[in-house]
XYZ file of C-alpha atoms in Angstrom:
613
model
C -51.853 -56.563 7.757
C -51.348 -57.916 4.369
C -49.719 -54.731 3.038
C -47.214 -55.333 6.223
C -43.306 -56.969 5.605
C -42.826 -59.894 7.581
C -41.040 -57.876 10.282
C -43.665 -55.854 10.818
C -45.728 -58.523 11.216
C -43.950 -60.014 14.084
C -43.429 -56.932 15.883
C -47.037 -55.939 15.563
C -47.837 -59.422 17.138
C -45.065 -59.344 19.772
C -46.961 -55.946 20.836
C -50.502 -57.130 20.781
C -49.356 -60.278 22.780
C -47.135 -57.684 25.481
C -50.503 -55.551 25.685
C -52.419 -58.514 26.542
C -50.589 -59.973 29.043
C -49.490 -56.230 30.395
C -53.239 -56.456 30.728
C -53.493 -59.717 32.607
C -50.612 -59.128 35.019
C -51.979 -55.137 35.845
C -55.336 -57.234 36.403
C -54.183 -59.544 38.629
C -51.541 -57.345 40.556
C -54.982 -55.119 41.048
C -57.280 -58.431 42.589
C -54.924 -61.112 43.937
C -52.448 -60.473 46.973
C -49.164 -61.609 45.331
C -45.645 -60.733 46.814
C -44.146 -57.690 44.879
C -40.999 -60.187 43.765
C -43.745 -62.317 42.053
C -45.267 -59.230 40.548
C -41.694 -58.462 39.426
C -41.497 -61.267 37.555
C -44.926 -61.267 36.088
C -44.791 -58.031 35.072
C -41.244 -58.895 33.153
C -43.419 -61.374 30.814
C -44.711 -58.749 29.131
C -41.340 -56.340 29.369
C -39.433 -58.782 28.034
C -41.864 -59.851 24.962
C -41.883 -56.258 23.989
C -38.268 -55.261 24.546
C -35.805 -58.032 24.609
C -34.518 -56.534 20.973
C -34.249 -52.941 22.359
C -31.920 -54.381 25.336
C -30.369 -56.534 22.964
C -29.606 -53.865 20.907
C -28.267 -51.543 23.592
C -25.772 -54.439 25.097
C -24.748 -54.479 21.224
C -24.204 -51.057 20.369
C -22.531 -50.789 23.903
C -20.059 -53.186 22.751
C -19.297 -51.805 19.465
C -18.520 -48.361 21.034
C -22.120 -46.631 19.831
C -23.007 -46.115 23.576
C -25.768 -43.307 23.251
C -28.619 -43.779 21.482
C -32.597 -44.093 22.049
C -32.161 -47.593 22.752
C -29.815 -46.763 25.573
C -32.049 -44.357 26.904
C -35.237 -46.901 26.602
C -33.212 -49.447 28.870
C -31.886 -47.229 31.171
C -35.629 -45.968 31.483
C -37.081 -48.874 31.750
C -34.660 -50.815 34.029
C -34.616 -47.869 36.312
C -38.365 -47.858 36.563
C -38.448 -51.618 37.590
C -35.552 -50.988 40.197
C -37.666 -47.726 41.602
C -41.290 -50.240 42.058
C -43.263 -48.910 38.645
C -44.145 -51.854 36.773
C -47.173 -51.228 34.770
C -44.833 -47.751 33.810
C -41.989 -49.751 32.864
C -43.908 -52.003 30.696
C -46.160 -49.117 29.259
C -43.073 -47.335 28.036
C -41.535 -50.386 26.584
C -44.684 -51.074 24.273
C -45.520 -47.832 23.364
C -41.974 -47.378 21.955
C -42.153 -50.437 19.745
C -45.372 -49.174 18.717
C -43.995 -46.190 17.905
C -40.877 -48.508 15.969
C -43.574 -49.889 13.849
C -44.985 -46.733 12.798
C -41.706 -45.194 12.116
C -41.369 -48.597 10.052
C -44.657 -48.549 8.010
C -43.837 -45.042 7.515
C -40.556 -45.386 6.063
C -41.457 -48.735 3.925
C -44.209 -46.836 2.278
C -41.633 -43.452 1.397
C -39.181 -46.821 0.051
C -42.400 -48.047 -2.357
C -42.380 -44.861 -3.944
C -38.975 -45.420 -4.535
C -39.182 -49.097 -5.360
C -40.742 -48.508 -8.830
C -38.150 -46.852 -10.020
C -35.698 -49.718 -8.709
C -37.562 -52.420 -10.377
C -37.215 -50.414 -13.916
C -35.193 -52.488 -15.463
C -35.496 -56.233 -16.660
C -33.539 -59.501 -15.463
C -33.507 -60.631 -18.654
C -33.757 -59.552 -22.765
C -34.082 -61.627 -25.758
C -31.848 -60.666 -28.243
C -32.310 -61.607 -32.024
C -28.856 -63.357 -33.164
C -28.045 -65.738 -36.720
C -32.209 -64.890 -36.730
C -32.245 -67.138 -33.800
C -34.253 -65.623 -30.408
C -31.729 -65.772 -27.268
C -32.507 -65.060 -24.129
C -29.502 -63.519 -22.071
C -29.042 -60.497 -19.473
C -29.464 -57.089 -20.661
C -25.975 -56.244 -20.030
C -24.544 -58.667 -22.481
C -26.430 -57.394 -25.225
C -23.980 -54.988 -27.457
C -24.949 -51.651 -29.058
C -26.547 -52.429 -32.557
C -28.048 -55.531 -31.834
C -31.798 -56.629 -32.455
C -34.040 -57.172 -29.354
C -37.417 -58.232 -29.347
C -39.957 -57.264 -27.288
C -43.274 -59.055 -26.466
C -46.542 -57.084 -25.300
C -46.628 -57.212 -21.488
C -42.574 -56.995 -21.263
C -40.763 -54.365 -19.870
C -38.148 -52.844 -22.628
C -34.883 -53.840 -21.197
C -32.145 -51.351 -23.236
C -32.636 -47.897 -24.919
C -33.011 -48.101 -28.685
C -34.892 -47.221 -32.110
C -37.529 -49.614 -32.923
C -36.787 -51.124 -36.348
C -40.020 -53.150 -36.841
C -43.353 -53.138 -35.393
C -46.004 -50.926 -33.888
C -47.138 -51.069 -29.926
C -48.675 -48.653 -27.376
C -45.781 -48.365 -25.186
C -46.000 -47.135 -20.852
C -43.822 -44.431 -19.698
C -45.446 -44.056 -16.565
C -41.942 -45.549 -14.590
C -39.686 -42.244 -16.616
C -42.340 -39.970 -17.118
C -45.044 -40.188 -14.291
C -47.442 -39.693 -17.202
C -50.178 -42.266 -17.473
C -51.402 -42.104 -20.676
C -49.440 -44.467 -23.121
C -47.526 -43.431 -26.177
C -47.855 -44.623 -29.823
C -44.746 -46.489 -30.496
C -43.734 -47.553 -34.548
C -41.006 -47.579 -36.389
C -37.954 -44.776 -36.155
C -39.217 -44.077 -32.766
C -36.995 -43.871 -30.051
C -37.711 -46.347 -26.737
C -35.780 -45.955 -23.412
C -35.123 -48.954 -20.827
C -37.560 -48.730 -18.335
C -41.190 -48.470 -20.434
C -43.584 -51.199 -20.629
C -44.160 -52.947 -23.943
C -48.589 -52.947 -24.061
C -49.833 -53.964 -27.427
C -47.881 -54.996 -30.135
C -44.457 -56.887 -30.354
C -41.543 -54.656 -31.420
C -37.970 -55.066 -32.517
C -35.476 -52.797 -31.102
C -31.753 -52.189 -32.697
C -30.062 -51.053 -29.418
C -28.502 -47.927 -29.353
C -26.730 -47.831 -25.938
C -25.117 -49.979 -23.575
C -27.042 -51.356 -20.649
C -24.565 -49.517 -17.848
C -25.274 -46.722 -20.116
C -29.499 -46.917 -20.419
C -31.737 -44.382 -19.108
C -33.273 -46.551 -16.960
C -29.535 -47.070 -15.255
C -28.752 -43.741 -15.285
C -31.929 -43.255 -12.940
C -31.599 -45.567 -10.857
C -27.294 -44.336 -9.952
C -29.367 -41.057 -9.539
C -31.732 -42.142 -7.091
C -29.391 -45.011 -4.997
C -27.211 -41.822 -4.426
C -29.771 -39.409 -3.733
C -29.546 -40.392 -0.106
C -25.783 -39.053 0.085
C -26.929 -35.487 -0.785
C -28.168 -34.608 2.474
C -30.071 -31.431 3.641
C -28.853 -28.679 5.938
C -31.296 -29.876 8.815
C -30.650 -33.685 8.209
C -26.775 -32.701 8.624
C -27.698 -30.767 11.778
C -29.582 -33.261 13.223
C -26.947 -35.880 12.188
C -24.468 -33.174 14.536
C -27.780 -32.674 17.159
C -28.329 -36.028 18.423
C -24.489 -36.962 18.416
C -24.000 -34.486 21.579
C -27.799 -34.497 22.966
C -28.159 -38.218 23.832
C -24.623 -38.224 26.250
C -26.048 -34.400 27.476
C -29.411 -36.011 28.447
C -28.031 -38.991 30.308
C -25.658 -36.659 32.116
C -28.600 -34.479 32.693
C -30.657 -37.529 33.688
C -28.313 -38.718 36.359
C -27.365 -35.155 37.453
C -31.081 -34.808 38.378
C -31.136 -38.166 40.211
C -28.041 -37.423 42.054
C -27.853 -33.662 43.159
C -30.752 -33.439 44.707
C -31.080 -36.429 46.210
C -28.140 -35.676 48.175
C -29.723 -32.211 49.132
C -33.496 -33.952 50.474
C -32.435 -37.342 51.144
C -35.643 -38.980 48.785
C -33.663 -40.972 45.980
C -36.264 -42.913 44.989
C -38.623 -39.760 43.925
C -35.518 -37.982 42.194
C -34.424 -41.322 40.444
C -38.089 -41.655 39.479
C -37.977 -37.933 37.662
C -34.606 -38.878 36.016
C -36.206 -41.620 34.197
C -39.364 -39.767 33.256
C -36.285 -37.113 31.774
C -35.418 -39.688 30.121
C -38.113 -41.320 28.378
C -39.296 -37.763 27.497
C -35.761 -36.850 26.014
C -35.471 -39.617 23.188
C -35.047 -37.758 19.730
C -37.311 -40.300 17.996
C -39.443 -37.642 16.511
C -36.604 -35.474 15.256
C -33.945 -37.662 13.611
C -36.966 -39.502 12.633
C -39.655 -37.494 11.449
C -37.069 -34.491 9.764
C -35.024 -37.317 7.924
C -38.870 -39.029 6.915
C -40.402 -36.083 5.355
C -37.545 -35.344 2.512
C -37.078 -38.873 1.458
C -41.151 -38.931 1.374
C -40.629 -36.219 -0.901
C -38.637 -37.384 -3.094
C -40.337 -40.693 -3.458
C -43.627 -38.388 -4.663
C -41.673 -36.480 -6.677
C -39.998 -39.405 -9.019
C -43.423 -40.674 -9.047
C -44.660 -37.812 -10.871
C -41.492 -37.948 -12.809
C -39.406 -35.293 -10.937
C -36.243 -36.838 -10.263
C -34.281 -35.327 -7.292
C -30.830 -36.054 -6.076
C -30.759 -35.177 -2.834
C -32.831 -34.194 -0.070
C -30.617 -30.881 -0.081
C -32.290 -29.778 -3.534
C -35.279 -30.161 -2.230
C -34.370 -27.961 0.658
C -33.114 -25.130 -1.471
C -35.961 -25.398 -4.152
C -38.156 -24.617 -1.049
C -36.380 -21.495 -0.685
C -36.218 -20.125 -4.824
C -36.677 -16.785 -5.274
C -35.611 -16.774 -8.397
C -36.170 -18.865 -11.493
C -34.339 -18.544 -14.598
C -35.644 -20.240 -18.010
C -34.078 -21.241 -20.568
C -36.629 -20.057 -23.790
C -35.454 -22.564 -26.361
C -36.501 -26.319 -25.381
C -37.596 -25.650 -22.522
C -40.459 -22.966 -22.878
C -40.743 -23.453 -26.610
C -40.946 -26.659 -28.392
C -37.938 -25.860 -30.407
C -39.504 -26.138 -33.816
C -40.728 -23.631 -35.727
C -44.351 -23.253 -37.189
C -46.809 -20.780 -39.061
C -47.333 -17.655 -38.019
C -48.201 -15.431 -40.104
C -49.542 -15.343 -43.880
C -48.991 -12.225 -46.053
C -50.209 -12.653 -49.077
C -49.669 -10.222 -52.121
C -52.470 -8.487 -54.086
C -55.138 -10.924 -55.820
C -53.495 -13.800 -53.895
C -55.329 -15.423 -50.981
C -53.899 -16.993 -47.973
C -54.808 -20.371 -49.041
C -53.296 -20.147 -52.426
C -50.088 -18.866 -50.843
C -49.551 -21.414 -48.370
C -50.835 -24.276 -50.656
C -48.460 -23.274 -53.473
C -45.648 -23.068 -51.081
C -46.500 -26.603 -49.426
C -46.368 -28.361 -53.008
C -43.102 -26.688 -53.571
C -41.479 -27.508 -50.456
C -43.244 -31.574 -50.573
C -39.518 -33.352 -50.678
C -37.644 -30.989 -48.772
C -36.479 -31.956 -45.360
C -35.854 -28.793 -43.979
C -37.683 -27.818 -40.657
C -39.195 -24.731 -42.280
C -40.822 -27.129 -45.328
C -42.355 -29.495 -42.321
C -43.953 -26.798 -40.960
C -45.544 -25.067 -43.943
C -46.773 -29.091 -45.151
C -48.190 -29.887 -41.485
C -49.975 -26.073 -41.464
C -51.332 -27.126 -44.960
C -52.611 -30.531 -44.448
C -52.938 -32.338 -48.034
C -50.521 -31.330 -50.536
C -49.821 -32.042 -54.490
C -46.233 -32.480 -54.682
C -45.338 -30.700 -58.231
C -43.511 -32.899 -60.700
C -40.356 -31.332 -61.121
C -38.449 -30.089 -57.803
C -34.919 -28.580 -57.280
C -33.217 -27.994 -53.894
C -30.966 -25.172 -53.910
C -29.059 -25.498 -50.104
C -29.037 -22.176 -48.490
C -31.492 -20.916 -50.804
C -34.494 -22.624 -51.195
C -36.587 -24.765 -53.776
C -37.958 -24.624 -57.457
C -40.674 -26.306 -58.596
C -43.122 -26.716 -61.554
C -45.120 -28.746 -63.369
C -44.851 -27.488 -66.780
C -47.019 -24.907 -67.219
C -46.516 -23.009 -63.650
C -42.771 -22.737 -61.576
C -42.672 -21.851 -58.158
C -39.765 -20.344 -55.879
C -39.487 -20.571 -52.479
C -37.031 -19.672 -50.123
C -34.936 -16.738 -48.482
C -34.737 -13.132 -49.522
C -31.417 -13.865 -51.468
C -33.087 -16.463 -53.286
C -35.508 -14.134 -54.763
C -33.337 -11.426 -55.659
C -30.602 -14.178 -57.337
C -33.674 -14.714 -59.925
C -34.688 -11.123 -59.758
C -37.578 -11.635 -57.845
C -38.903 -7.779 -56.521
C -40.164 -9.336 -53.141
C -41.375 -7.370 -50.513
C -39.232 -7.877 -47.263
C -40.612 -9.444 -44.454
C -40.478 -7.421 -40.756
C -36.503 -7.416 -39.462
C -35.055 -10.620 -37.285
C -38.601 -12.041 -38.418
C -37.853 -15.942 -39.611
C -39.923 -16.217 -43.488
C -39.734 -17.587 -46.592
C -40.886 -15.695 -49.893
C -43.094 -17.088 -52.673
C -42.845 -16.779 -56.397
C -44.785 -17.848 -59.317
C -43.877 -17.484 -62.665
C -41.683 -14.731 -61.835
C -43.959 -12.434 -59.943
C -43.830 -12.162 -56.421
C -46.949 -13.731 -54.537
C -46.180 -13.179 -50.624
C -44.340 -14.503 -47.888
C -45.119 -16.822 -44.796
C -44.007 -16.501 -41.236
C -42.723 -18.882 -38.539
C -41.885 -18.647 -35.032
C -40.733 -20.848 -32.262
C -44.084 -22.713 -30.637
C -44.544 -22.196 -26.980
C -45.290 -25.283 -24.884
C -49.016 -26.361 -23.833
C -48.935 -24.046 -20.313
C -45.705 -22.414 -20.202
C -47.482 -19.662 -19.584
C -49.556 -20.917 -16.805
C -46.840 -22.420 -15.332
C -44.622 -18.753 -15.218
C -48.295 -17.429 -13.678
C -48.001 -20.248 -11.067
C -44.790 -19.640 -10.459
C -45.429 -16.133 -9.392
C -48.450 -16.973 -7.728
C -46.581 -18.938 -5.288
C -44.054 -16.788 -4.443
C -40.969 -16.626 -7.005
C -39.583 -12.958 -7.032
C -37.992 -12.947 -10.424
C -39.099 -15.156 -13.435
C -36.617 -14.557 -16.161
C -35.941 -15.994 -19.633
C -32.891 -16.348 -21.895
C -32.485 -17.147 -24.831
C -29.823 -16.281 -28.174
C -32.399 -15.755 -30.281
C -33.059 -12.436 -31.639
C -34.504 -9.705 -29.582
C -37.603 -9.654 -31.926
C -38.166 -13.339 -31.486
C -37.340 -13.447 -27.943
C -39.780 -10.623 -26.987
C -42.602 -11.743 -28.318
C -41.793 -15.061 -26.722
C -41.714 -13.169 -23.442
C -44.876 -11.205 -23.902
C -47.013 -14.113 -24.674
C -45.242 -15.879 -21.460
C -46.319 -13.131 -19.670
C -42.459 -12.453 -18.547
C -41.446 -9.185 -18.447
C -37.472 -9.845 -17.855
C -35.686 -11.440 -20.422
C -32.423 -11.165 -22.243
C -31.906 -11.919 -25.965
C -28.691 -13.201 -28.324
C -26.911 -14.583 -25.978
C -23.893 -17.081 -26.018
C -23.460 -20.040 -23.695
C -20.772 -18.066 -21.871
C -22.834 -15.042 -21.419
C -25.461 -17.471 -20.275
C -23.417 -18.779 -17.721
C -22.169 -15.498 -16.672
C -25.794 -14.020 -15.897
C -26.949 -16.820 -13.928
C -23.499 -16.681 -11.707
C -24.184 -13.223 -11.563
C -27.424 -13.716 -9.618
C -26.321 -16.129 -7.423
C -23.865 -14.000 -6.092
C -26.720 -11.355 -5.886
C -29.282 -13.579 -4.114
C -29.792 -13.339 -0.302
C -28.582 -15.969 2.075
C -32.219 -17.437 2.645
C -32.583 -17.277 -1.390
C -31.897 -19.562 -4.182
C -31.577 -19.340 -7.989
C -33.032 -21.995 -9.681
C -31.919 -22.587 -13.735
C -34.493 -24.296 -15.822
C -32.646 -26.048 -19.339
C -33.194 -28.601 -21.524
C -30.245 -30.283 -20.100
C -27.633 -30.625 -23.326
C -26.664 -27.586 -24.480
C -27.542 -26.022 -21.327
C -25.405 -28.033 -19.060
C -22.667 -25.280 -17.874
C -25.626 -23.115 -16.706
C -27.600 -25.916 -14.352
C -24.334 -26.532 -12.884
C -23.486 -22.797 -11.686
C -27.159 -22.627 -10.487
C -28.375 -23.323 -6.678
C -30.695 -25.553 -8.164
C -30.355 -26.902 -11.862
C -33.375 -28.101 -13.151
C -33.010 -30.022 -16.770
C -36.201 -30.947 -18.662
C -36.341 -33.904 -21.163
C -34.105 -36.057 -19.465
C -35.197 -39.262 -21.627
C -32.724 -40.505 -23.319
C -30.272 -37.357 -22.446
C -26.824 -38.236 -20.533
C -26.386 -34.592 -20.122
C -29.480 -34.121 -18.532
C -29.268 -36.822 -15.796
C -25.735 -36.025 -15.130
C -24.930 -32.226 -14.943
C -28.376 -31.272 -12.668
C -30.190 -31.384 -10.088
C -33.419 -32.428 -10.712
C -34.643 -34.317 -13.959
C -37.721 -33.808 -15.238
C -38.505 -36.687 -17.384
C -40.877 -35.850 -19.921
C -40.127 -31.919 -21.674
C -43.112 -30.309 -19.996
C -42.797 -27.034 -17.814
C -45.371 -27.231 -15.703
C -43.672 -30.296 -13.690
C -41.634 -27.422 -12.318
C -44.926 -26.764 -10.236
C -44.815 -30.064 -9.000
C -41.465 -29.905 -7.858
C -41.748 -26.682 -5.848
C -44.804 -27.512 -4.666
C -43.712 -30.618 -2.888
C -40.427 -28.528 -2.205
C -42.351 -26.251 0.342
C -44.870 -28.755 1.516
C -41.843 -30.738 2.547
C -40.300 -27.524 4.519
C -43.168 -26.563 6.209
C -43.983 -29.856 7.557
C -39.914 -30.014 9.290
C -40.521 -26.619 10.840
C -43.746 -27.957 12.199
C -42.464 -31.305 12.962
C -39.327 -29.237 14.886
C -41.144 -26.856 16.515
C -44.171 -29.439 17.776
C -41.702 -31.968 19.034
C -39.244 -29.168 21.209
C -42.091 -27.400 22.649
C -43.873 -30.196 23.834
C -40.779 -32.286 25.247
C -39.055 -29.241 27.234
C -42.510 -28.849 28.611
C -42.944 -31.774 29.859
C -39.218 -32.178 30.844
C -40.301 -29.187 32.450
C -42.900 -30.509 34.458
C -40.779 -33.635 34.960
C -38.175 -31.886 36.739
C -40.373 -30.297 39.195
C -42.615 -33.502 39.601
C -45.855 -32.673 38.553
C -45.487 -34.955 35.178
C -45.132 -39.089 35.475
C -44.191 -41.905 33.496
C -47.396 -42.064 31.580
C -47.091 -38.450 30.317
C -43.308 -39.339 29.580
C -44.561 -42.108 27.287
C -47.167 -39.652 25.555
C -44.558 -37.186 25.747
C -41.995 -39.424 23.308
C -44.052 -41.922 21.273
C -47.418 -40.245 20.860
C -44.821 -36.738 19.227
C -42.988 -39.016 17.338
C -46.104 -41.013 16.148
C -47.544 -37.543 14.802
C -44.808 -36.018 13.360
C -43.741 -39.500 11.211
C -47.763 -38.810 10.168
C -47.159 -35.324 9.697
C -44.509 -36.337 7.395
C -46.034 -38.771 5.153
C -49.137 -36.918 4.903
């Protein structure tokens, strides 16, 4: 009960209280001799605590020009089955569709909770540092490249770059991640995560229309607008059924009642055909399981725009990666060590880390961070394209490119061809070279196994790095298809290229980090763009955002994907079969009002379970 909105409270009641007196009155009718008008009336008690809102509703809709809908078909029903002499029925099928109402509404409130957390990202209110004075105002009328504190416990209202302090910070909302991340000073911080530890001040890099946290929450108000196929068809489905089954209904009461002469018994059919012909477990249940979906998806960080990308994810055949970003981490580290004769490994790479000790180039991070402790040598020269000099009086060391060496007549031995590497020399003699390659992401590779696992056809990368690079990329992936040095453009054109190739039950589904790779998610069936923290690109030109930069959330996604498809077939298929056999059975008089009841509610009760499950 206490999980319950106040709604749901009172409808739950209003039930409880019908079934009780539905009770008392079948009770009575059952032990006391009472004239049927009085019985009539008794038994309207309970009809009328139960229903008064669906006939209120019908006389409403009526008058607004929405004529057919379930509630028309519950009154018409229900009326009918008080005119014909069955009470108790009329009652029963009254409650039991307000009990099924409430489950449809638990159901759906529980699919909006998912949701709800990502509505309630942002703050009402920041404080903003100004003349060194703390202000409170709303986020939105804080201006890029102000100061904002934030105290532990707070949620961070705007994106920004903390400036001062150090905090464990919750990402949980973005990222579905649990685990916190350490938060200090250069760091980035988007709208949305929870200040936990430590007070930090934040010099606001981006507007507050313009936040992450903004940008997700556009994505998911609208995600309701991007219907799929089936919602649309169902949307088309009960639009023409609803006026088909009352003409059905009364075509059954009336045709052969004229032929045999018994009204009542016909009349009596036509309103079990009714009861039993309410779409409740269609447009409910279909509709249901997709926005379920995407409520589990955001909360594992999977952001998806519309119920109709979750539709055609279900059906990917193909997946196409991009390999830089997105499979890779995009920064380059150690791989190899080839030292020359009477040099070790350790002497190469430690000479090479005090050389490199100032330099900010990517290549210099990675050969300090392989190293560990370094001795910076005293005197160091940057030469840009080349590399660096450094010595401390009695030994100089050069490192850099091949062109570097041979500028100071260095006889280096090359490294392998398209192989990224920097040459070491000391004292003018060459001592070896070191080599770096692109790192993969913690399971890329067991996500492409998964992926194949459950079902995707054709896993391919691409990438414009070299074919060297990109191959052995691809063989540690464990992807055998994968094209090398390619341009945006010729990106663009490959991925169009297999769309137009796919069958008509098949999708293409482009996996990029979402800024450079923008063009590409766009001609996909399904663009998928990882990283989408802090990246406009990424929120606006796909699909689906995946909020943190890890591959493996691509599982998630088409694993809730299919789930979600296989429960509409089997909500479809469960909910058809049984009503036309029971409509069936109606027609022909061997099913009554109680069945009808079963019939409607109890399908519609398990497929909205179905759903959620």
């Amino acid at each position: 009960m206490k999980n319950l909105t106040k709604k749901q409270k009172k409808l739950l009641i209003r039930i409880i209280v019908s079934a009780v007196l539905f009770l008392a009155v079948f009770t009575v009718e059952h032990t006391a001799e009472l004239n049927r008008y009085i019985i009539l009336l008794l038994y309207l008690i309970p009809y009328g605590v139960a229903g008064y809102d669906v006939l209120a509703g019908s006389v409403k809709n009526i008058i607004h020009g929405k004529v057919f809908d379930e509630k028309l078909l519950m009154t018409i029903a229900t009326i009918g089955a008080l005119i014909v002499g069955e009470y108790p029925e009329s009652v029963f099928v009254m409650v039991f569709y307000q009990l099924g109402e409430l489950f449809q509404s638990i159901a759906v409130g529980k699919s909006r909770r998912s949701i709800s957390a990502l509505m309630d990202l942002c703050p009402d209110e920041a404080t903003v540092i100004r003349n060194g004075e703390a202000e409170t105002v709303f986020p939105d009328e804080v201006g890029v490249g102000e100061i904002i504190r934030v105290c532990p416990g707070e949620k961070i209202p705007l994106d920004g770059i903390v400036t001062e302090g150090e905090s464990a910070v919750d990402m949980s909302a973005l990222t579905g991640e649990s685990a916190p991340a350490d938060i200090y000073k250069g760091k980035n911080v988007s709208a949305g995560s929870i200040n936990l530890t430590g007070t930090l001040n934040i010099q606001v890099s981006k507007e507050y229309s313009e936040s992450t946290a903004s940008k997700i929450l556009e994505l998911v108000e609208n995600s309701s607008l991007n219907k799929s196929k089936s919602e649309k068809f169902l949307t088309v489905f009960a639009k023409y059924y609803t006026p088909a089954v009352v003409i059905g209904a009364v075509l059954l009461a009336v045709i052969p009642s004229l032929i045999t002469g018994n009204v009542s018994e016909w009349v009596y059919r036509a309103l079990i055909f009714l009861v039993v012909s309410c779409p409740c477990a269609l447009v409910i249940s279909v509709p249901l399981a997709y926005f379920s979906a995407i409520g589990k998806a955001s909360s594992k960080g999977v952001l998806v725009k519309g119920s109709n990308y979750i539709e055609s994810l279900a059906k990917a055949s193909t997946f196409v990666f991009d390999k830089t970003g997105t499979l890779t981490t995009g920064s380059l580290s150690v791989s190899g060590i080839y030292p020359a004769e009477g040099i070790t490994e350790e002497q190469l790479i430690s000479l090479a880390a005090s050389a490199e000790y100032y330099s900010g180039h990517p290549i210099a991070g990675s050969i300090k961070a392989y190293s560990g402790e370094a001795v910076p040598f005293e005197d160091i020269r940057e030469f840009p394209g080349l590399g660096v000099s450094a010595s401390d009086g009695n030994v100089t060391v050069l490192a850099g490119n091949f062109r570097f060496m041979e500028k100071n007549n260095i006889n280096a031995v090359p490294c392998s061809e398209n192989t990224t590497c920097i040459y070491v020399a000391r004292n003018g003699e060459f001592v070896g070279y070191i080599t770096f390659a692109d790192t993969l992401k913690k399971n890329s590779a067991h996500t492409i196994s998964e992926l194949k696992r459950s079902g995707i056809k054709r896993v391919v990368m691409l990438t414009g790095d070299t074919e060297a690079a990109a191959g052995e990329s691809a063989q540690k992936l464990g992807i055998t298809e994968y094209k090398a040095g390619l341009m945006p453009q010729e990106k663009a054109e490959f991925v169009k290229k297999l769309c137009s190739e796919r069958r008509k039950n098949e999708s293409v589904v482009f996996v990029g980090d979402g800024i450079n790779d923008a063009p590409v998610i766009a001609l996909s069936d399904v663009g998928i763009a990882m990283g989408g923290i802090g990246s406009d690109a990424a929120i606006e030109a796909a699909d689906i955002v995946i909020m943190d930069d890890k591959p493996e959330k691509c599982l998630e996604g088409i694993k809730i994907a299919k789930r979600t498809a296989i429960k509409v077939r089997q909500n479809v298929i469960f909910a058809l079969t049984v009503k036309f056999a029971v409509l069936l059975l109606a027609s022909f008089g061997i099913a009554d009002m109680w069945l009808g009841v079963i019939a409607d509610v109890g399908v519609a009760i398990l497929a909205i379970i179905n759903a959620r499950s």
